[in-house]
Short mmCIF file of C-alpha atoms and ligand atoms in Angstrom, two decimals:
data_model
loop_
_atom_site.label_atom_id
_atom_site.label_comp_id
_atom_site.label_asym_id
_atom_site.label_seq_id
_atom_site.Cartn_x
_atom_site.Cartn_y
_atom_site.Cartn_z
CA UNK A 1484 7.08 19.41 -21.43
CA UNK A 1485 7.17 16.72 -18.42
CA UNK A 1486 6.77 16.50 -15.41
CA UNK A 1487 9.62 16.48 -12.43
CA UNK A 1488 9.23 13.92 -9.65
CA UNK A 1489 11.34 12.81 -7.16
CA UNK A 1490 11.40 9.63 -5.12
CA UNK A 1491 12.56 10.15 -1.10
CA UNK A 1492 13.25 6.57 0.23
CA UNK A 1493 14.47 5.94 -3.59
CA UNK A 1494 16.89 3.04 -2.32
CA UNK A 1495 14.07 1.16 0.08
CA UNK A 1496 11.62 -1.46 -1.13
CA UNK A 1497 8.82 0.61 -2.17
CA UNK A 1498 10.89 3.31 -3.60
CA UNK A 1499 12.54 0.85 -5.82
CA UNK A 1500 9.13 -0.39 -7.04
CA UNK A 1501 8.57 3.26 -7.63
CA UNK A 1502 11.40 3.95 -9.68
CA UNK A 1503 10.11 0.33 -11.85
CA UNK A 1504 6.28 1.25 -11.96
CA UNK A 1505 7.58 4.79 -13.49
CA UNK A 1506 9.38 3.46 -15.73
CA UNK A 1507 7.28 0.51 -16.75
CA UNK A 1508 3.80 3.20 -17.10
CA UNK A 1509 5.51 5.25 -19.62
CA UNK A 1510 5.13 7.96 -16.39
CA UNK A 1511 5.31 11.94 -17.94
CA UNK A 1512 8.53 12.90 -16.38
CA UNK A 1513 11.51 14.78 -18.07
CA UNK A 1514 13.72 14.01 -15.11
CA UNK A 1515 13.52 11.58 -12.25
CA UNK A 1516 15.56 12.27 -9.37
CA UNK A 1517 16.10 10.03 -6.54
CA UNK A 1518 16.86 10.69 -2.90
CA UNK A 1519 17.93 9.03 0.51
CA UNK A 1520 19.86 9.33 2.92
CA UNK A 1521 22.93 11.10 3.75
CA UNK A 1522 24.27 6.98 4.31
CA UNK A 1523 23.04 6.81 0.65
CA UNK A 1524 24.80 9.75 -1.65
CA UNK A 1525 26.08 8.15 -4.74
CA UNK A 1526 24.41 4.55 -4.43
CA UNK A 1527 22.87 3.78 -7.94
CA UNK A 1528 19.27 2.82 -8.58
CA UNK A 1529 18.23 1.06 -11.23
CA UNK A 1530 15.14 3.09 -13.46
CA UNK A 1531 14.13 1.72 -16.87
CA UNK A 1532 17.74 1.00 -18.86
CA UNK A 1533 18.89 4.20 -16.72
CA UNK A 1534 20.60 4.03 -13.53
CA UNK A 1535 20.21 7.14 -11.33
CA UNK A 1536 22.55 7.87 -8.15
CA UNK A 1537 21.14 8.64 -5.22
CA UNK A 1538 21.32 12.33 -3.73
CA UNK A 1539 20.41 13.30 -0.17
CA UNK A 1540 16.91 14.41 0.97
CA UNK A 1541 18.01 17.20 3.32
CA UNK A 1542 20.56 19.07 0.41
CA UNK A 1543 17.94 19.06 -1.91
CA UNK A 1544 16.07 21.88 -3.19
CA UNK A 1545 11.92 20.98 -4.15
CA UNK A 1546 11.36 24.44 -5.95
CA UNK A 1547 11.48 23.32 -9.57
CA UNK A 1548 9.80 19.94 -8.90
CA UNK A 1549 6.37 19.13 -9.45
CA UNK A 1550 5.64 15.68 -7.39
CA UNK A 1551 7.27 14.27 -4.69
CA UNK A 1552 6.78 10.38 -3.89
CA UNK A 1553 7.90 10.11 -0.51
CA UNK A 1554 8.51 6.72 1.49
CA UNK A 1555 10.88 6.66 4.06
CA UNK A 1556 8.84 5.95 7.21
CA UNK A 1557 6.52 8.49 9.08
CA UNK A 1558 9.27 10.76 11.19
CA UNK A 1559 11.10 11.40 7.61
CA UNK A 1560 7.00 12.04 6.31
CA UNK A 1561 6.53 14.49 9.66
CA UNK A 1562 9.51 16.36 8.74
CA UNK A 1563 10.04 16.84 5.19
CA UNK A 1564 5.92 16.77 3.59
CA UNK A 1565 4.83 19.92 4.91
CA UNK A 1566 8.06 21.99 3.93
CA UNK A 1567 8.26 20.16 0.48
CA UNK A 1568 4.33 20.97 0.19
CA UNK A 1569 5.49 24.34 1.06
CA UNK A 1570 7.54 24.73 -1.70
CA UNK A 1571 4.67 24.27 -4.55
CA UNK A 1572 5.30 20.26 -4.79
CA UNK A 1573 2.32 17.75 -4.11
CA UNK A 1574 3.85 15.31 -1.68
CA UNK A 1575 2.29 11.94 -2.14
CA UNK A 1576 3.13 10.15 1.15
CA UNK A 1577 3.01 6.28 1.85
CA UNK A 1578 3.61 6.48 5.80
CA UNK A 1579 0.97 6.84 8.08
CA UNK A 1580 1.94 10.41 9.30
CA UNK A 1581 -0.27 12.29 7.62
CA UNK A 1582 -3.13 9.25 6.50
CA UNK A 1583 -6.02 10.97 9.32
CA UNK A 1584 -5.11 14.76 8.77
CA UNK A 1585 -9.35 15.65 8.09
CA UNK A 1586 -7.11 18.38 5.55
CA UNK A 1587 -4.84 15.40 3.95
CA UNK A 1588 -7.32 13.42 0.91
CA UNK A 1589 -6.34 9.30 1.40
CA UNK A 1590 -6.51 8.20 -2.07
CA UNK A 1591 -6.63 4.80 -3.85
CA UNK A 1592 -8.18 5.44 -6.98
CA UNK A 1593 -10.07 2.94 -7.98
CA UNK A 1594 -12.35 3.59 -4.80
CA UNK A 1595 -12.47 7.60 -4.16
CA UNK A 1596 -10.23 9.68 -6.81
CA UNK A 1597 -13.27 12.43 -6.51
CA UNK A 1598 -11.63 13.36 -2.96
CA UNK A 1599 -8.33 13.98 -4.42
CA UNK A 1600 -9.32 17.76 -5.14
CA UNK A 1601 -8.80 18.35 -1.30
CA UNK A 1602 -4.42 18.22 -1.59
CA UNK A 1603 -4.46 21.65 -2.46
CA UNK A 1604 -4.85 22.61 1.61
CA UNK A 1605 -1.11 20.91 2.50
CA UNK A 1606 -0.33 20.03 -1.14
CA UNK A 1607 -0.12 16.33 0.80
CA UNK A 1608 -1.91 13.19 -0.38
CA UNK A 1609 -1.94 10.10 1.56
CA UNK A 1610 -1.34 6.92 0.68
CA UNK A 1611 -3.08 3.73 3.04
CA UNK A 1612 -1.82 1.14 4.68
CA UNK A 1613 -1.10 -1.67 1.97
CA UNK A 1614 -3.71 -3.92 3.71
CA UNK A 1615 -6.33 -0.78 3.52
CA UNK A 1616 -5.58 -0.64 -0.42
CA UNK A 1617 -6.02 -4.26 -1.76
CA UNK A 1618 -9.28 -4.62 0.86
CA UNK A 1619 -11.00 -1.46 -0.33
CA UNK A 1620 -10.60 -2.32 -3.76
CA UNK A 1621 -12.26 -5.47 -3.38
CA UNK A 1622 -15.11 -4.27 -0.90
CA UNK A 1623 -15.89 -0.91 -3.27
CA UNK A 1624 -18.12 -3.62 -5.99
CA UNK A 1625 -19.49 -5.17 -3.25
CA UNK A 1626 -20.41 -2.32 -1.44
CA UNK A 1627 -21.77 -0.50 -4.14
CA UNK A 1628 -23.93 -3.29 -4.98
CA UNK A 1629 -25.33 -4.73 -1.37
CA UNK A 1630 -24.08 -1.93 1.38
CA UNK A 1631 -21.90 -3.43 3.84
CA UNK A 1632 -22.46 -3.32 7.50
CA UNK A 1633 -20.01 -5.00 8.72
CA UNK A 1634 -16.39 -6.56 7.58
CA UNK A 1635 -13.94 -8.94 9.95
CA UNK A 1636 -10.76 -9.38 8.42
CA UNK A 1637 -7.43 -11.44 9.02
CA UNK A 1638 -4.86 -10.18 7.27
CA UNK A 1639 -1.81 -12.34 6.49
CA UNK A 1640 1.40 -10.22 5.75
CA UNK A 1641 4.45 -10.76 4.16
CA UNK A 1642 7.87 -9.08 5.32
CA UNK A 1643 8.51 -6.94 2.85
CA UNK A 1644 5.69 -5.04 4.52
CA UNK A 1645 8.37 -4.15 7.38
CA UNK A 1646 10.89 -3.34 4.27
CA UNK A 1647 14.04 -4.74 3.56
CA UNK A 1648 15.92 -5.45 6.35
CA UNK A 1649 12.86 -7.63 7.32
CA UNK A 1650 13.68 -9.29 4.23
CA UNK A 1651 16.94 -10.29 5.07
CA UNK A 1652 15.91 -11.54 8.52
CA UNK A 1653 13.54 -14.04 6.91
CA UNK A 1654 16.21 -15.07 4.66
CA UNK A 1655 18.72 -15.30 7.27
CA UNK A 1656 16.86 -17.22 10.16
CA UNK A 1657 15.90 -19.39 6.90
CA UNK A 1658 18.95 -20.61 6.16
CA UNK A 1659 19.92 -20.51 9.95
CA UNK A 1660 17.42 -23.05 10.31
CA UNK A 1661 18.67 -25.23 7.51
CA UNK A 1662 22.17 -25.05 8.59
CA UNK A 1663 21.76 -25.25 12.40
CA UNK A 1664 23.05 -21.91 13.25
CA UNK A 1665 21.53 -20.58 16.49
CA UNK A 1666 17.85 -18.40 15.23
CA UNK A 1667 18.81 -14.35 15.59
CA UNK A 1668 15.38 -12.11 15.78
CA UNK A 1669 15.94 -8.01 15.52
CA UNK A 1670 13.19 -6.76 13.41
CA UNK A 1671 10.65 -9.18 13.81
CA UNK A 1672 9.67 -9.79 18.17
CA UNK A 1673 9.69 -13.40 17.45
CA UNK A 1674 11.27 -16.10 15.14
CA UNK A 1675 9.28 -15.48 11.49
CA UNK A 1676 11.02 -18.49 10.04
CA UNK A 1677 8.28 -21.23 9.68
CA UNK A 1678 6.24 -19.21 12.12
CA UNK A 1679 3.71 -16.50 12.02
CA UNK A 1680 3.43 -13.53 14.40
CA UNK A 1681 -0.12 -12.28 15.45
CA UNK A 1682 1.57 -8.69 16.11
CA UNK A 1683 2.38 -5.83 13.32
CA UNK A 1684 2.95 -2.63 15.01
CA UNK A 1685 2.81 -1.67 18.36
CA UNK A 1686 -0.11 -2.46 20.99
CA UNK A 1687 -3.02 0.40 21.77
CA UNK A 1688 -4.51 0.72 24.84
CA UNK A 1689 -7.85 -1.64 23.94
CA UNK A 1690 -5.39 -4.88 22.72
CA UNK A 1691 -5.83 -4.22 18.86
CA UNK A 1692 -2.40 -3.58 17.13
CA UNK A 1693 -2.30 0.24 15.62
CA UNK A 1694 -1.74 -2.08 12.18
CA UNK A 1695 -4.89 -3.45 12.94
CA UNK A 1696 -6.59 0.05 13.99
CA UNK A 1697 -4.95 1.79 10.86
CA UNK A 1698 -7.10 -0.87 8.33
CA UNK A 1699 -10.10 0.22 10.60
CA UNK A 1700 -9.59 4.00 10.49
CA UNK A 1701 -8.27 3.72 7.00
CA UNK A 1702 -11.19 2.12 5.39
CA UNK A 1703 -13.87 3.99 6.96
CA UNK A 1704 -12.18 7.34 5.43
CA UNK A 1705 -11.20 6.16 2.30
CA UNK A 1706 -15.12 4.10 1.53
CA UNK A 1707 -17.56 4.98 4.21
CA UNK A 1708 -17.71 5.77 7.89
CA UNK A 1709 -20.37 3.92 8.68
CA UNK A 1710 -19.05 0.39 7.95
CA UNK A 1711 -17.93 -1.43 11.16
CA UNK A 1712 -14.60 -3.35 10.91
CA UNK A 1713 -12.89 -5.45 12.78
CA UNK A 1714 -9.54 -6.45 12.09
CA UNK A 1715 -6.38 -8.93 13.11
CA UNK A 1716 -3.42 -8.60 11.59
CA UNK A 1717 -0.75 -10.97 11.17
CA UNK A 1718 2.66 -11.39 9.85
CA UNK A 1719 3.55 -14.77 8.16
CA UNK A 1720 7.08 -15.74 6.51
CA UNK A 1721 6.43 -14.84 2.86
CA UNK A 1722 8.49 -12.72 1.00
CA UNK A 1723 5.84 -10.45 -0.65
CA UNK A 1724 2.29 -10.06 -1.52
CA UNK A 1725 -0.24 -9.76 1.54
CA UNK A 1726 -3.58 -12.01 1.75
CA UNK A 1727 -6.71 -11.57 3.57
CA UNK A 1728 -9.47 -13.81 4.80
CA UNK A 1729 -12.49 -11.36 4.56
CA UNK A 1730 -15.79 -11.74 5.67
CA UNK A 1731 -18.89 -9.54 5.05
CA UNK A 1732 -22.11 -8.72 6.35
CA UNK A 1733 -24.21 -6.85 3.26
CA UNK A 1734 -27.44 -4.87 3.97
CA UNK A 1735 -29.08 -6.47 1.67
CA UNK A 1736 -28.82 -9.82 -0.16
CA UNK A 1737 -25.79 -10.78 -2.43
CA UNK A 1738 -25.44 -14.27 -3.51
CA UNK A 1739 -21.96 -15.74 -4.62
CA UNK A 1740 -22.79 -15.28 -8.32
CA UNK A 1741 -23.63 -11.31 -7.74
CA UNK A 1742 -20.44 -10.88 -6.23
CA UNK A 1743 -18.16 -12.28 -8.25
CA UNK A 1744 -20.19 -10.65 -11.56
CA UNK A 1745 -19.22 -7.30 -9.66
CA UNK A 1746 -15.94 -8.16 -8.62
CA UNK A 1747 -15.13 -9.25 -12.19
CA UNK A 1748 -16.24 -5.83 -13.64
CA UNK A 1749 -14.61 -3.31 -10.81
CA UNK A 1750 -11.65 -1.61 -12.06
CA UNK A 1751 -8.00 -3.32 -10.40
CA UNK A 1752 -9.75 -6.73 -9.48
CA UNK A 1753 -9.01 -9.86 -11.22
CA UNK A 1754 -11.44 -12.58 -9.90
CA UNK A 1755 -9.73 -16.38 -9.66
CA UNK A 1756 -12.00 -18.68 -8.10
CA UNK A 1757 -12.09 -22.22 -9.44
CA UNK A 1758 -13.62 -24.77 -6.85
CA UNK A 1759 -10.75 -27.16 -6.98
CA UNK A 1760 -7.30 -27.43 -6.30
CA UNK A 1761 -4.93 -24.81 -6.90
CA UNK A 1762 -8.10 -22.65 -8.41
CA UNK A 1763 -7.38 -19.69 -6.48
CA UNK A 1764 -4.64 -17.28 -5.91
CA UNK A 1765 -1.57 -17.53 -3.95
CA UNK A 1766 1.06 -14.34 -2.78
CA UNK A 1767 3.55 -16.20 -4.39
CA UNK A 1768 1.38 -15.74 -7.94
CA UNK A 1769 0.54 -12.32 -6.73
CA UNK A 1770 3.96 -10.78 -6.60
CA UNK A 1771 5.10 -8.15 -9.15
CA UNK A 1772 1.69 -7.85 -10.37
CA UNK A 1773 -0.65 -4.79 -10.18
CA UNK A 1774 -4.23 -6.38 -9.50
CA UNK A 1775 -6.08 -7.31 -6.40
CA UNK A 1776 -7.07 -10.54 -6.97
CA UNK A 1777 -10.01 -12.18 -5.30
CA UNK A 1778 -10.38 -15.89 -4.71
CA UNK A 1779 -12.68 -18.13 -2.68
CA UNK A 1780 -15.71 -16.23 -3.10
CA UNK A 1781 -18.90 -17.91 -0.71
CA UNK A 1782 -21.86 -17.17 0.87
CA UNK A 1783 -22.09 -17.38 4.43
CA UNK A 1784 -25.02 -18.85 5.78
CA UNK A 1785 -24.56 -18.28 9.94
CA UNK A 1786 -25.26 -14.37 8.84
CA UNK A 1787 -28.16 -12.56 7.07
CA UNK A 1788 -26.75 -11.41 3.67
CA UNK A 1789 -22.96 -12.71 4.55
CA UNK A 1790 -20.42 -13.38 2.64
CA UNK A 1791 -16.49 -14.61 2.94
CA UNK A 1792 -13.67 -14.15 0.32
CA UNK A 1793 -9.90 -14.72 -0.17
CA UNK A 1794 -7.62 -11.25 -1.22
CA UNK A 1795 -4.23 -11.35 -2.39
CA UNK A 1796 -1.85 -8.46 -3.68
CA UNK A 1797 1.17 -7.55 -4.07
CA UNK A 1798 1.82 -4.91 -0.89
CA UNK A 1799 4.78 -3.40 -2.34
CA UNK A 1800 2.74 -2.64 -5.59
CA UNK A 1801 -0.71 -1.95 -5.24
CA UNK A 1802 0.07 -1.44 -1.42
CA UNK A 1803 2.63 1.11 -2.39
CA UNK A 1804 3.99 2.22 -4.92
CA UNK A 1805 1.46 1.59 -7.57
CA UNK A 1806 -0.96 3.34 -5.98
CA UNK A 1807 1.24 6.77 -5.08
CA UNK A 1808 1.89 6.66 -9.09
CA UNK A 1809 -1.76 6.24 -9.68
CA UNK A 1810 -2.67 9.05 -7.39
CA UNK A 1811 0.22 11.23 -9.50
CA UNK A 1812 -1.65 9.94 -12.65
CA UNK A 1813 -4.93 11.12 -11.38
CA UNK A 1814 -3.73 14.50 -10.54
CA UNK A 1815 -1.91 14.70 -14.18
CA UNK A 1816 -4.91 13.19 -16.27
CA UNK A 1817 -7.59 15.50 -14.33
CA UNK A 1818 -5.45 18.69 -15.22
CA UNK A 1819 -4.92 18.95 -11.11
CA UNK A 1820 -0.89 20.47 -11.73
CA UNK A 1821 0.86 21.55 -14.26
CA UNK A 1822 4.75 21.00 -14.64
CA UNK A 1823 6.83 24.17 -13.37
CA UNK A 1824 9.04 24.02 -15.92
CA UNK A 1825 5.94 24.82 -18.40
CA UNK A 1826 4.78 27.57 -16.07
CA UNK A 1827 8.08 29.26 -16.37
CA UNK A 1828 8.71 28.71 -19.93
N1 NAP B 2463 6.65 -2.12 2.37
C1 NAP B 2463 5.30 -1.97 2.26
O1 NAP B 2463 4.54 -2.90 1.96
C2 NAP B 2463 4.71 -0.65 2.50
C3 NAP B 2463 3.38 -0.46 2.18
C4 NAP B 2463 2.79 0.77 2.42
C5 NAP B 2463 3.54 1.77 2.95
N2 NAP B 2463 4.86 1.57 3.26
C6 NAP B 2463 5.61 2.68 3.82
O2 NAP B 2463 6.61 3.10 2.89
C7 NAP B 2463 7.74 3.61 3.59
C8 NAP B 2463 9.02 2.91 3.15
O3 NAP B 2463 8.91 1.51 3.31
P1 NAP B 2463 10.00 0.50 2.73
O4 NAP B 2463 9.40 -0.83 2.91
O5 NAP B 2463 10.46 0.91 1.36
O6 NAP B 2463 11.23 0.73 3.75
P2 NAP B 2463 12.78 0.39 3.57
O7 NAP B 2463 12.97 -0.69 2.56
O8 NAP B 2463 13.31 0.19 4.93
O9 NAP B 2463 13.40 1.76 2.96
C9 NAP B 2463 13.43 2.95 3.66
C10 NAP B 2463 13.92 4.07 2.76
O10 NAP B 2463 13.85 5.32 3.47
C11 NAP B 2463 15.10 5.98 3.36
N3 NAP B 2463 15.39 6.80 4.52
C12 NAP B 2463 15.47 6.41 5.81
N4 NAP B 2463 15.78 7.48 6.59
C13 NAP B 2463 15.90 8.55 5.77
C14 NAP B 2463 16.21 9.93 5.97
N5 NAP B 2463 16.47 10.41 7.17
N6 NAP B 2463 16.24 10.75 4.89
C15 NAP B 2463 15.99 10.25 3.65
N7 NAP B 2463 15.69 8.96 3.39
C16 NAP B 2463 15.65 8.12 4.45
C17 NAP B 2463 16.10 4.86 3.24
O11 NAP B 2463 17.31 5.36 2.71
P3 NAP B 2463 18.75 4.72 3.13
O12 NAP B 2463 18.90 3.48 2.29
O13 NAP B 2463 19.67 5.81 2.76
O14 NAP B 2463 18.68 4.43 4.59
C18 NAP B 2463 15.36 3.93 2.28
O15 NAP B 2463 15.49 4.40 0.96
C19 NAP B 2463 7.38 3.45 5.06
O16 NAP B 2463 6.77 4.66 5.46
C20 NAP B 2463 6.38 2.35 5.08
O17 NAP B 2463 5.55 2.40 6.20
C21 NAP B 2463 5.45 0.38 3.04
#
């Protein structure tokens, strides 16, 4: 006997990718349902040669379902988790509402899957920031190996980040360009047509962007407090997959070779770093795929024990919704629920 899951935000970016990393993992579910809003009753998803129609979050009853995958922004999170958690279903949440609740585990599981056996207080699991998942993933090797003191990161984020009606405004001022039509900007502050924007999220009181302070927060939770990070985040006119420039500063020393031995071996990284042209990764390459992939890999000599590296993944996969249906994986494969259709049977 399955599992039950449903997908809140089932018609968005992420919870599209959802409803295709389900399908394409061979996920344990007897039924899938998907939800949205009230605008959204009836709309059809597409999920594995299946299409499901949509129902609406707030008529639906969570009592007979085991695991809700929730992504439809943090005031839909705020509302719905706790009552749905209430109801004996593990919410696994991809908005920030919930990410720095000291009672809510932050999970990506190739980094800290141990803390997962907190849920159980909110039956609530948070998912990071996409930019917190691919750059702990590729600082957990490293970190394990040398012990890092110290990490400044630029991130460079595509659209889909800001879901789909960011989408369409990078298509649209796109083609405006090409055609001549005047340049329209509503989701984006300024033009993101051959342009990039050095602003994601709104401004905090000491100039960082809470995008940038959420890859801070995020990392020191989800690897270890006492790394330092500094961060500046940036949205550039790709379509999706998010790169970083990192750089490190290791406790002890790591040469190029080190790294990239340990980067090669650490579970979700795929390392592709030829010095030449076009020997590295790109987001285009990146999208639809699950790994974090790790390019550009070089000592840097104006620290002691520094290092830089390129980081590119796919933010509506591993920055999503792969990871909420590895976190559901964990909890099935470690015996962490049961489905409640077995416990009634
Ligand atoms: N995109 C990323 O890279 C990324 C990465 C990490 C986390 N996230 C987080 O994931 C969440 C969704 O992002 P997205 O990119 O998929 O956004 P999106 O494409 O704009 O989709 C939003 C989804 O939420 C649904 N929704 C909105 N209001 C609702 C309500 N009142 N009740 C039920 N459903 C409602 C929408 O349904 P309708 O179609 O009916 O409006 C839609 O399905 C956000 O919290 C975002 O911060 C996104």
């Amino acid at each position: 006997m399955g599992y039950k899951v449903a997908i809140v935000g089932a018609t968005g970016n992420v919870g599209r990718e959802m409803l295709d990393i389900l399908s394409e993992r061979g996920f344990p579910a007897d039924e899938v349902v998907a939800l949205a809003s009230r605008r959204s009753v009836g709309t059809e998803v597409s999920f594995g040669d299946k299409t499901l129609k949509c129902k609406a979050l707030e008529n639906y009853d969570f009592s007979d379902t085991d695991i809700c995958l929730m992504s439809a922004g943090g005031d839909v999170s705020k509302e719905w988790s706790p009552k749905i958690g209430r109801q004996g279903c593990v919410v696994i949440d991809n908005s920030s509402a919930f990410r720095y609740d000291s009672d809510v585990p932050l999970i990506v599981p190739e980094v800290n899957a141990d803390a997962i056996t907190g849920f159980t207080k909110k039956n609530i699991i948070a998912n990071p920031n996409c930019s917190t998942a691919q750059l702990v993933v590729a600082l957990k090797p490293l970190h394990d190996l040398a012990t890092i003191k110290r990490v400044v990161v630029a991130t460079y984020q595509s659209v889909s980040g800001a879901g789909k009606d960011a989408m369409d405004e990078l298509f649209a001022q796109t083609r405006a360009v090409f055609v001549s039509d005047p340049v329209e900007a509503k989701k984006f502050p300024k033009r993101i047509a051959f342009n990039v924007i050095p602003h994601i999220d709104v401004f905090m009181e000491d100039g960082y962007t809470k995008e940038e302070w959420k890859v801070m927060v995020e990392t020191k939770k989800i690897l270890d407090p006492k790394i330092k990070l500094t961060c500046t985040a940036v949205r550039v006119p790709v379509f999706i997959s998010h790169s970083e420039a990192v750089n490190v500063e290791f406790e002890k020393p790591i040469s190029a070779e080190e790294a990239t031995q340990a980067l090669r071996n650490a579970p979700g990284v795929l390392v592709i770093d030829k010095r030449e042209p076009g020997g590295y990764i790109t987001p285009y390459e990146a999208a639809g795929e699950d790994a974090t992939y790790v390019s550009r890999i070089r000592e840097d000599a104006t620290v002691e024990n520094g290092l830089s590296f390129w980081c590119v993944s796919d933010n509506l996969r591993k920055g999503a919704a792969l990871n909420a249906v590895q976190i559901a994986e964990v909890l099935i494969n470690r015996k962490l629920i049961k489905p409640k259709a077995q416990k009634a049977a």
